[in-house]
mmCIF file of C-alpha atoms and ligand atoms in Angstrom:
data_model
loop_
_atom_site.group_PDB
_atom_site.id
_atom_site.type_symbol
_atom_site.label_atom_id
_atom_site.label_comp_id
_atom_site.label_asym_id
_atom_site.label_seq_id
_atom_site.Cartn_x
_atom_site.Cartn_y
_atom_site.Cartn_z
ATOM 1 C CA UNK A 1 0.000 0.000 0.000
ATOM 2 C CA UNK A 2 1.118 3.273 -1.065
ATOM 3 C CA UNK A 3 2.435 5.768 1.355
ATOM 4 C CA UNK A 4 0.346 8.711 1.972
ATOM 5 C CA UNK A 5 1.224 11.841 3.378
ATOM 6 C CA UNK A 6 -1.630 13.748 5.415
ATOM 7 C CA UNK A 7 0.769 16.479 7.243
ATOM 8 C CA UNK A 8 3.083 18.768 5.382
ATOM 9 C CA UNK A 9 6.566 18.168 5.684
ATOM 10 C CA UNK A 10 8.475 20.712 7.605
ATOM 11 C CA UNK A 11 10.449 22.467 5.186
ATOM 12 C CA UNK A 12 14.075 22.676 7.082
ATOM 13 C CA UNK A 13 13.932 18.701 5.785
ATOM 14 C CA UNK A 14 13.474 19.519 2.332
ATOM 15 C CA UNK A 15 16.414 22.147 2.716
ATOM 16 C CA UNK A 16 19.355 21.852 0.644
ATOM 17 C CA UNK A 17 20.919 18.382 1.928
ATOM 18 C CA UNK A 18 22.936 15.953 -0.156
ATOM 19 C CA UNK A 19 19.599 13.656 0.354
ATOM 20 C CA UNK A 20 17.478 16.500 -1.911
ATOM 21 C CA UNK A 21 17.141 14.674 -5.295
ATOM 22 C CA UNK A 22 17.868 18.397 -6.517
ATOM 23 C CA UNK A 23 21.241 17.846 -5.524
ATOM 24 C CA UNK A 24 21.622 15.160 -7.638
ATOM 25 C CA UNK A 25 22.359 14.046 -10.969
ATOM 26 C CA UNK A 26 19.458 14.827 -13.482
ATOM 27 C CA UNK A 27 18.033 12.419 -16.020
ATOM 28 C CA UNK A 28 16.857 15.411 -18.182
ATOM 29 C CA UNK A 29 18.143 18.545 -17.600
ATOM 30 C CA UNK A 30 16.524 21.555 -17.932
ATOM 31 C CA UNK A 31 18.799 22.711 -21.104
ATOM 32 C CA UNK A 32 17.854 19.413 -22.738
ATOM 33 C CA UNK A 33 14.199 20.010 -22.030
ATOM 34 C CA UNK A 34 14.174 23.669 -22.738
ATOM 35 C CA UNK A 35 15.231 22.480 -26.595
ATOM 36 C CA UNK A 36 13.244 19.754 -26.811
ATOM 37 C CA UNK A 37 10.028 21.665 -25.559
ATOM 38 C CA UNK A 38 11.000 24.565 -28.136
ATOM 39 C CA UNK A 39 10.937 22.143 -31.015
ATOM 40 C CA UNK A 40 7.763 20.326 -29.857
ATOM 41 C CA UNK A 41 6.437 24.185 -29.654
ATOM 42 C CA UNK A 42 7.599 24.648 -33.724
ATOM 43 C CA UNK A 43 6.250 21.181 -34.567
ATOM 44 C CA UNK A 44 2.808 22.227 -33.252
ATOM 45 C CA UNK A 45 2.897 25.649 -34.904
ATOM 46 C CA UNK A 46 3.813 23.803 -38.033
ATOM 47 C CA UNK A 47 0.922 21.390 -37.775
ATOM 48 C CA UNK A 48 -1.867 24.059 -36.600
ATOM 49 C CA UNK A 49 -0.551 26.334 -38.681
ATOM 50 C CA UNK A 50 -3.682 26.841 -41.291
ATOM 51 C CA UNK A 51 -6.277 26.290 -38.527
ATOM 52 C CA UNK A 52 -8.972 29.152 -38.456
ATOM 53 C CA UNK A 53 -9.550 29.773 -34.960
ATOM 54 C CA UNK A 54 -6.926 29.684 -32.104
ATOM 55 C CA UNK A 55 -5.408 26.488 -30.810
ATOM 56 C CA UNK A 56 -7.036 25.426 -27.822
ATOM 57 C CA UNK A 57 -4.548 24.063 -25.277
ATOM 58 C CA UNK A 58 -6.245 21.814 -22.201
ATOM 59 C CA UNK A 59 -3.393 21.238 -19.343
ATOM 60 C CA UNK A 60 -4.070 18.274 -17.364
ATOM 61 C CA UNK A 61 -3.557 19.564 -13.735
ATOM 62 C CA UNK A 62 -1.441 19.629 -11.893
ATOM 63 C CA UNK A 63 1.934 17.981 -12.968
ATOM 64 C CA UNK A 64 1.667 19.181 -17.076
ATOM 65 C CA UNK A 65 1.237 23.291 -15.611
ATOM 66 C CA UNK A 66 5.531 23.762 -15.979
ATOM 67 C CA UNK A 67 5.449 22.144 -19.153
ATOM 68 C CA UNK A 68 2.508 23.531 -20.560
ATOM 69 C CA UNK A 69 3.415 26.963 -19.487
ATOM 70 C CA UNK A 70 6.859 26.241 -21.143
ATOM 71 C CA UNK A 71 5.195 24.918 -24.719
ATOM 72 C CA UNK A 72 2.630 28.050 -24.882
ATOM 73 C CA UNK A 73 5.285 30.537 -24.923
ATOM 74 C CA UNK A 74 6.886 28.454 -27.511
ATOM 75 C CA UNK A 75 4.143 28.730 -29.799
ATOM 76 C CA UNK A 76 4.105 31.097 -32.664
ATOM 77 C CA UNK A 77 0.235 30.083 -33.697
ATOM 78 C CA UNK A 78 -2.314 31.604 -31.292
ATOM 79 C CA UNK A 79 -3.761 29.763 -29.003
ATOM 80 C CA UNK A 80 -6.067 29.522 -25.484
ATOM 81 C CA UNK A 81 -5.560 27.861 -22.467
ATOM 82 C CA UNK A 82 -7.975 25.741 -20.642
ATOM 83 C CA UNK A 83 -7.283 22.810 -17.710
ATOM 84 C CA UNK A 84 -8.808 19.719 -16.559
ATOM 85 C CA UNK A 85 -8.430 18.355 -13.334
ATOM 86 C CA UNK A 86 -7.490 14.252 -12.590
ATOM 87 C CA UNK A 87 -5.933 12.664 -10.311
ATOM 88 C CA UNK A 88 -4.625 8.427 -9.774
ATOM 89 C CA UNK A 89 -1.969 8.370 -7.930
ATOM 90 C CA UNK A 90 -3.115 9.496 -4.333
ATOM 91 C CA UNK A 91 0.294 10.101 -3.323
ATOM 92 C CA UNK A 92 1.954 7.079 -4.126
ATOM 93 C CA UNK A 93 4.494 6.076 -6.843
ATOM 94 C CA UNK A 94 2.216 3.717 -9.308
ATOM 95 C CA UNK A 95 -1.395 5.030 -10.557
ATOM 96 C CA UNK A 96 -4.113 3.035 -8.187
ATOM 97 C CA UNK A 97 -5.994 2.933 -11.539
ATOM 98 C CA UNK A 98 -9.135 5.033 -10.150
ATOM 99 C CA UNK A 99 -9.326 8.817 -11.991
ATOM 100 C CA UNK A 100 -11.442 11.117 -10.454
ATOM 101 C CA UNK A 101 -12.257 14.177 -13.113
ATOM 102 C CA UNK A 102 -12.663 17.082 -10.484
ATOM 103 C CA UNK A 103 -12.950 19.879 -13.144
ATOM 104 C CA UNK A 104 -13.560 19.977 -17.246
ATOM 105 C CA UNK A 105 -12.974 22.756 -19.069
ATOM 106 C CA UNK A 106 -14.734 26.175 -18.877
ATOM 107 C CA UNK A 107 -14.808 27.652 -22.496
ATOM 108 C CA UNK A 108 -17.367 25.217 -25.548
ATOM 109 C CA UNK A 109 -14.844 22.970 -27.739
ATOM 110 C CA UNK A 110 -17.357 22.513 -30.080
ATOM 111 C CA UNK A 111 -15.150 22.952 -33.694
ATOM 112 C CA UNK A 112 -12.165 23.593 -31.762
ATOM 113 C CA UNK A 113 -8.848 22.442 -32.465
ATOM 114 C CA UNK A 114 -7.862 20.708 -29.074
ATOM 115 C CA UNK A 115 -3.976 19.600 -28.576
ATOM 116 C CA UNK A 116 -4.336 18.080 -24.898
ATOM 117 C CA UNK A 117 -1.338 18.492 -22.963
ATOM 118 C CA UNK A 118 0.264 16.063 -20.275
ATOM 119 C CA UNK A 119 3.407 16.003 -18.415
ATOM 120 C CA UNK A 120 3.480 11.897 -18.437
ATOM 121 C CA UNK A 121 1.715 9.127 -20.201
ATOM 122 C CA UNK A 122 2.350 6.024 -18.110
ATOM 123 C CA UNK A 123 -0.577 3.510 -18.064
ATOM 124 C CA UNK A 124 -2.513 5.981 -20.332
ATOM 125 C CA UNK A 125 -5.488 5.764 -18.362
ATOM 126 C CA UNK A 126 -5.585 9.369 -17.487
ATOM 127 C CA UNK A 127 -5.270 10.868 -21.189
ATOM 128 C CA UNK A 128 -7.555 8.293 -22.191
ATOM 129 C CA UNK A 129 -10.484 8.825 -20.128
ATOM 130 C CA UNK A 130 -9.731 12.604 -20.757
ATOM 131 C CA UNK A 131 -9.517 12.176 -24.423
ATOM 132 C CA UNK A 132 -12.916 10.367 -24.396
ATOM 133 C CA UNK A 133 -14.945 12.847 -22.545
ATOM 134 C CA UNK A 134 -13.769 15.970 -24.715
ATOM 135 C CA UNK A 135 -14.237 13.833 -28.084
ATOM 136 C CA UNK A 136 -17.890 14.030 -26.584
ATOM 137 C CA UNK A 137 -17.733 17.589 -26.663
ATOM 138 C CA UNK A 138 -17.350 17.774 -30.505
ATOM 139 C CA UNK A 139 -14.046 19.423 -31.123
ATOM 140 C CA UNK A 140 -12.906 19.900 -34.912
ATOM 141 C CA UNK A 141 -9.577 17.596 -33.565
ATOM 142 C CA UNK A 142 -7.562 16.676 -30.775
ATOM 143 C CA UNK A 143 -4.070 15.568 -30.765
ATOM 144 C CA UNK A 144 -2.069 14.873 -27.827
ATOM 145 C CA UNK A 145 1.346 16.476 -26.552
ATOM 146 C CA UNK A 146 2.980 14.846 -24.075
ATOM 147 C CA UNK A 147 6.774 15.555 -22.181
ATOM 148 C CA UNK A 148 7.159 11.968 -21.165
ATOM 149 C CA UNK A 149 6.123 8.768 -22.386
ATOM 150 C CA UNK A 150 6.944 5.771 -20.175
ATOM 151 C CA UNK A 151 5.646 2.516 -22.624
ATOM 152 C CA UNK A 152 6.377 0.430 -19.647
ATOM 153 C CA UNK A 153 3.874 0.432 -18.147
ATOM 154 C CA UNK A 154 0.878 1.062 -20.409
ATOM 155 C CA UNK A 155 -2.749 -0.466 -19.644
ATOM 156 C CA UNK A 156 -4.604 1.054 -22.590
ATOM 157 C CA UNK A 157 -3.173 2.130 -26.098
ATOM 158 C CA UNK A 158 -2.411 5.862 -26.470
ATOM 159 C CA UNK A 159 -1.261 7.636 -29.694
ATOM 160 C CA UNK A 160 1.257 10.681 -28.348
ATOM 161 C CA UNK A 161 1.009 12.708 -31.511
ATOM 162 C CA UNK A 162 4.002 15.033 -30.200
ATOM 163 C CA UNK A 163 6.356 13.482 -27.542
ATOM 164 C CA UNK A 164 9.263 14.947 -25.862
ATOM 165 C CA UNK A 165 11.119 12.296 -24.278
ATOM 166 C CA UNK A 166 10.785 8.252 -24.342
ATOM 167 C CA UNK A 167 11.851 7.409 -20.839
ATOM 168 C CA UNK A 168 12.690 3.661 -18.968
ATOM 169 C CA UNK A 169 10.642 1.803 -16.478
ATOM 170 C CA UNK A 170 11.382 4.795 -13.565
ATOM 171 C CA UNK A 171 9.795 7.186 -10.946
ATOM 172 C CA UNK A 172 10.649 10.662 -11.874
ATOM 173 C CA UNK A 173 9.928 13.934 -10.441
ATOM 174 C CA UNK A 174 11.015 17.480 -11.272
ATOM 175 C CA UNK A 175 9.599 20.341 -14.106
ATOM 176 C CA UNK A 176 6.294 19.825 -12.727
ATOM 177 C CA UNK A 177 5.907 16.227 -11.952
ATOM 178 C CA UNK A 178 5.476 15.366 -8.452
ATOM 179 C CA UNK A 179 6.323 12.682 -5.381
ATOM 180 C CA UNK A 180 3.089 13.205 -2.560
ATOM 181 C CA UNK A 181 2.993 16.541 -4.172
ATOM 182 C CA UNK A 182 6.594 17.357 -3.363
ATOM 183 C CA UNK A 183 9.812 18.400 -6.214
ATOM 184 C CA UNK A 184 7.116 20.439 -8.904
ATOM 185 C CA UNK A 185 9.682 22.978 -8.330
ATOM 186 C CA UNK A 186 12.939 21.453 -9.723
ATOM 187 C CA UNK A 187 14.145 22.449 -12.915
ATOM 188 C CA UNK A 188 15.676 19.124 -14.315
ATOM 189 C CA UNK A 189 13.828 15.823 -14.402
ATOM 190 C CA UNK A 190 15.476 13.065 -11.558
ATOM 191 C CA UNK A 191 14.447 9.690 -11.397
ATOM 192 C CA UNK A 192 13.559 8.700 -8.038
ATOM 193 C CA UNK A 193 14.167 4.660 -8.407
HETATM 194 C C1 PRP B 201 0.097 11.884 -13.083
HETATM 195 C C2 PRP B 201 0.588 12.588 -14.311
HETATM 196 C C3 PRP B 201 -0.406 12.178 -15.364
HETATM 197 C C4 PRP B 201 -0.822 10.792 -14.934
HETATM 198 C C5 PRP B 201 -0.141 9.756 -15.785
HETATM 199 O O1 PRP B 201 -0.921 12.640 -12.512
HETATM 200 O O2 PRP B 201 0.618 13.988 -14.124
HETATM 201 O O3 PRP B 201 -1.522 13.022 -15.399
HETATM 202 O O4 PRP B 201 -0.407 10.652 -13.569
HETATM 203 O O5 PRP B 201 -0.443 8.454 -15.367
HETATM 204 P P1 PRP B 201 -1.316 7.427 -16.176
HETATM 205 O O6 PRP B 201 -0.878 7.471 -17.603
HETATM 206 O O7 PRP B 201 -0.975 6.124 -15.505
HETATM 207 O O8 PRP B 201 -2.757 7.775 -16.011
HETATM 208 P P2 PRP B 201 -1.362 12.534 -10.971
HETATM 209 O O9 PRP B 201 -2.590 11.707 -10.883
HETATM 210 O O10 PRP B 201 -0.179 12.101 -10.154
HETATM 211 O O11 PRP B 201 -1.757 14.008 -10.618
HETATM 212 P P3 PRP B 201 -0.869 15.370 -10.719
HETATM 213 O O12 PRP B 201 -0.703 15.658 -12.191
HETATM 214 O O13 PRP B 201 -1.704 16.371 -10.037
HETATM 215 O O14 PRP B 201 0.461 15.119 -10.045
#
């Protein structure tokens, strides 16, 4: 059973120690991501690039806000932001499988050009479910942009249509992804296992 953390940790133990994985050796720095997101950014532009109406970007909260934020501003197509809200993993390390959906998206997609962004795809279940319910709202198309894709352990088939990094079987935190909510803040990806 997954560990889960009810109190916030006192922050003079997340201080600067040797035991911080920010103080380690990154799997992805942020200079390697920082390219790779600006190419994914002219690879969308390039595909939306005739569309008639702006791009609409949904950012699966929370852990796809640092890259989303990052890909928007490397857009050169206009576009609108919207969010959806799921959570799986309850503050464990593997997804328990059961996605809540505590928020769609404000603005109509109908005939909207939809690129749904995600900071990880790891059993797909999440970008799946999410994918179904805004195909339901009649969008003009949706592709999928994802930072990470971790085939490893995939329940359910998921086509990334623009993918940043094709990672191994490991736990990693940093550039928005989380452990119990903790290491959004890093700037270079770290695998935790
Ligand atoms: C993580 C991650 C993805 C999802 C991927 O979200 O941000 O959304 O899990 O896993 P899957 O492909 O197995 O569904 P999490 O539920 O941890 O919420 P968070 O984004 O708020 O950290």
């Amino acid at each position: 059973m997954a560990e889960v953390l009810t109190k916030p940790i006192p922050v003079k133990s997340l201080g600067a120690s040797a035991d911080r994985p920010g103080a380690g050796k990154p799997m992805i720095s942020s200079t390697r991501i920082a390219r790779r997101v600006r190419q994914l950014g002219r690879q969308i532009s390039e595909t939306y690039a005739d569309i008639e109406t702006p791009l609409v970007i949904v950012v699966i909260l929370k852990g796809a806000t640092v890259f989303a934020a990052d890909l928007l501003r490397s857009l050169s197509i206009p576009a609108e932001l919207e969010f959806v809200r799921a959570s799986s993993y309850h503050g464990g390390t593997t997804s328990s499988g059961r996605l809540q959906l505590a928020h769609m998206v404000d603005g109509t997609l109908v005939g909207r050009h939809v690129l749904l962004v995600e900071d990880i795809v790891d059993s797909g279940l999440t970008v799946n479910v999410i994918a179904k319910r805004i195909k339901r709202l009649g969008p003009a198309s949706l592709r999928i942009a994802a930072l990470l894709d971790r085939p490893a352990r995939r329940v359910v088939e998921v086509r990334i249509d623009f993918c940043g990094f094709v990672i191994p079987d490991r736990f990693v935190i940093g550039y928005g992804l989380d452990y119990a909510g903790l290491y959004r803040e890093l700037p270079h990806i770290y695998s935790l296992t």
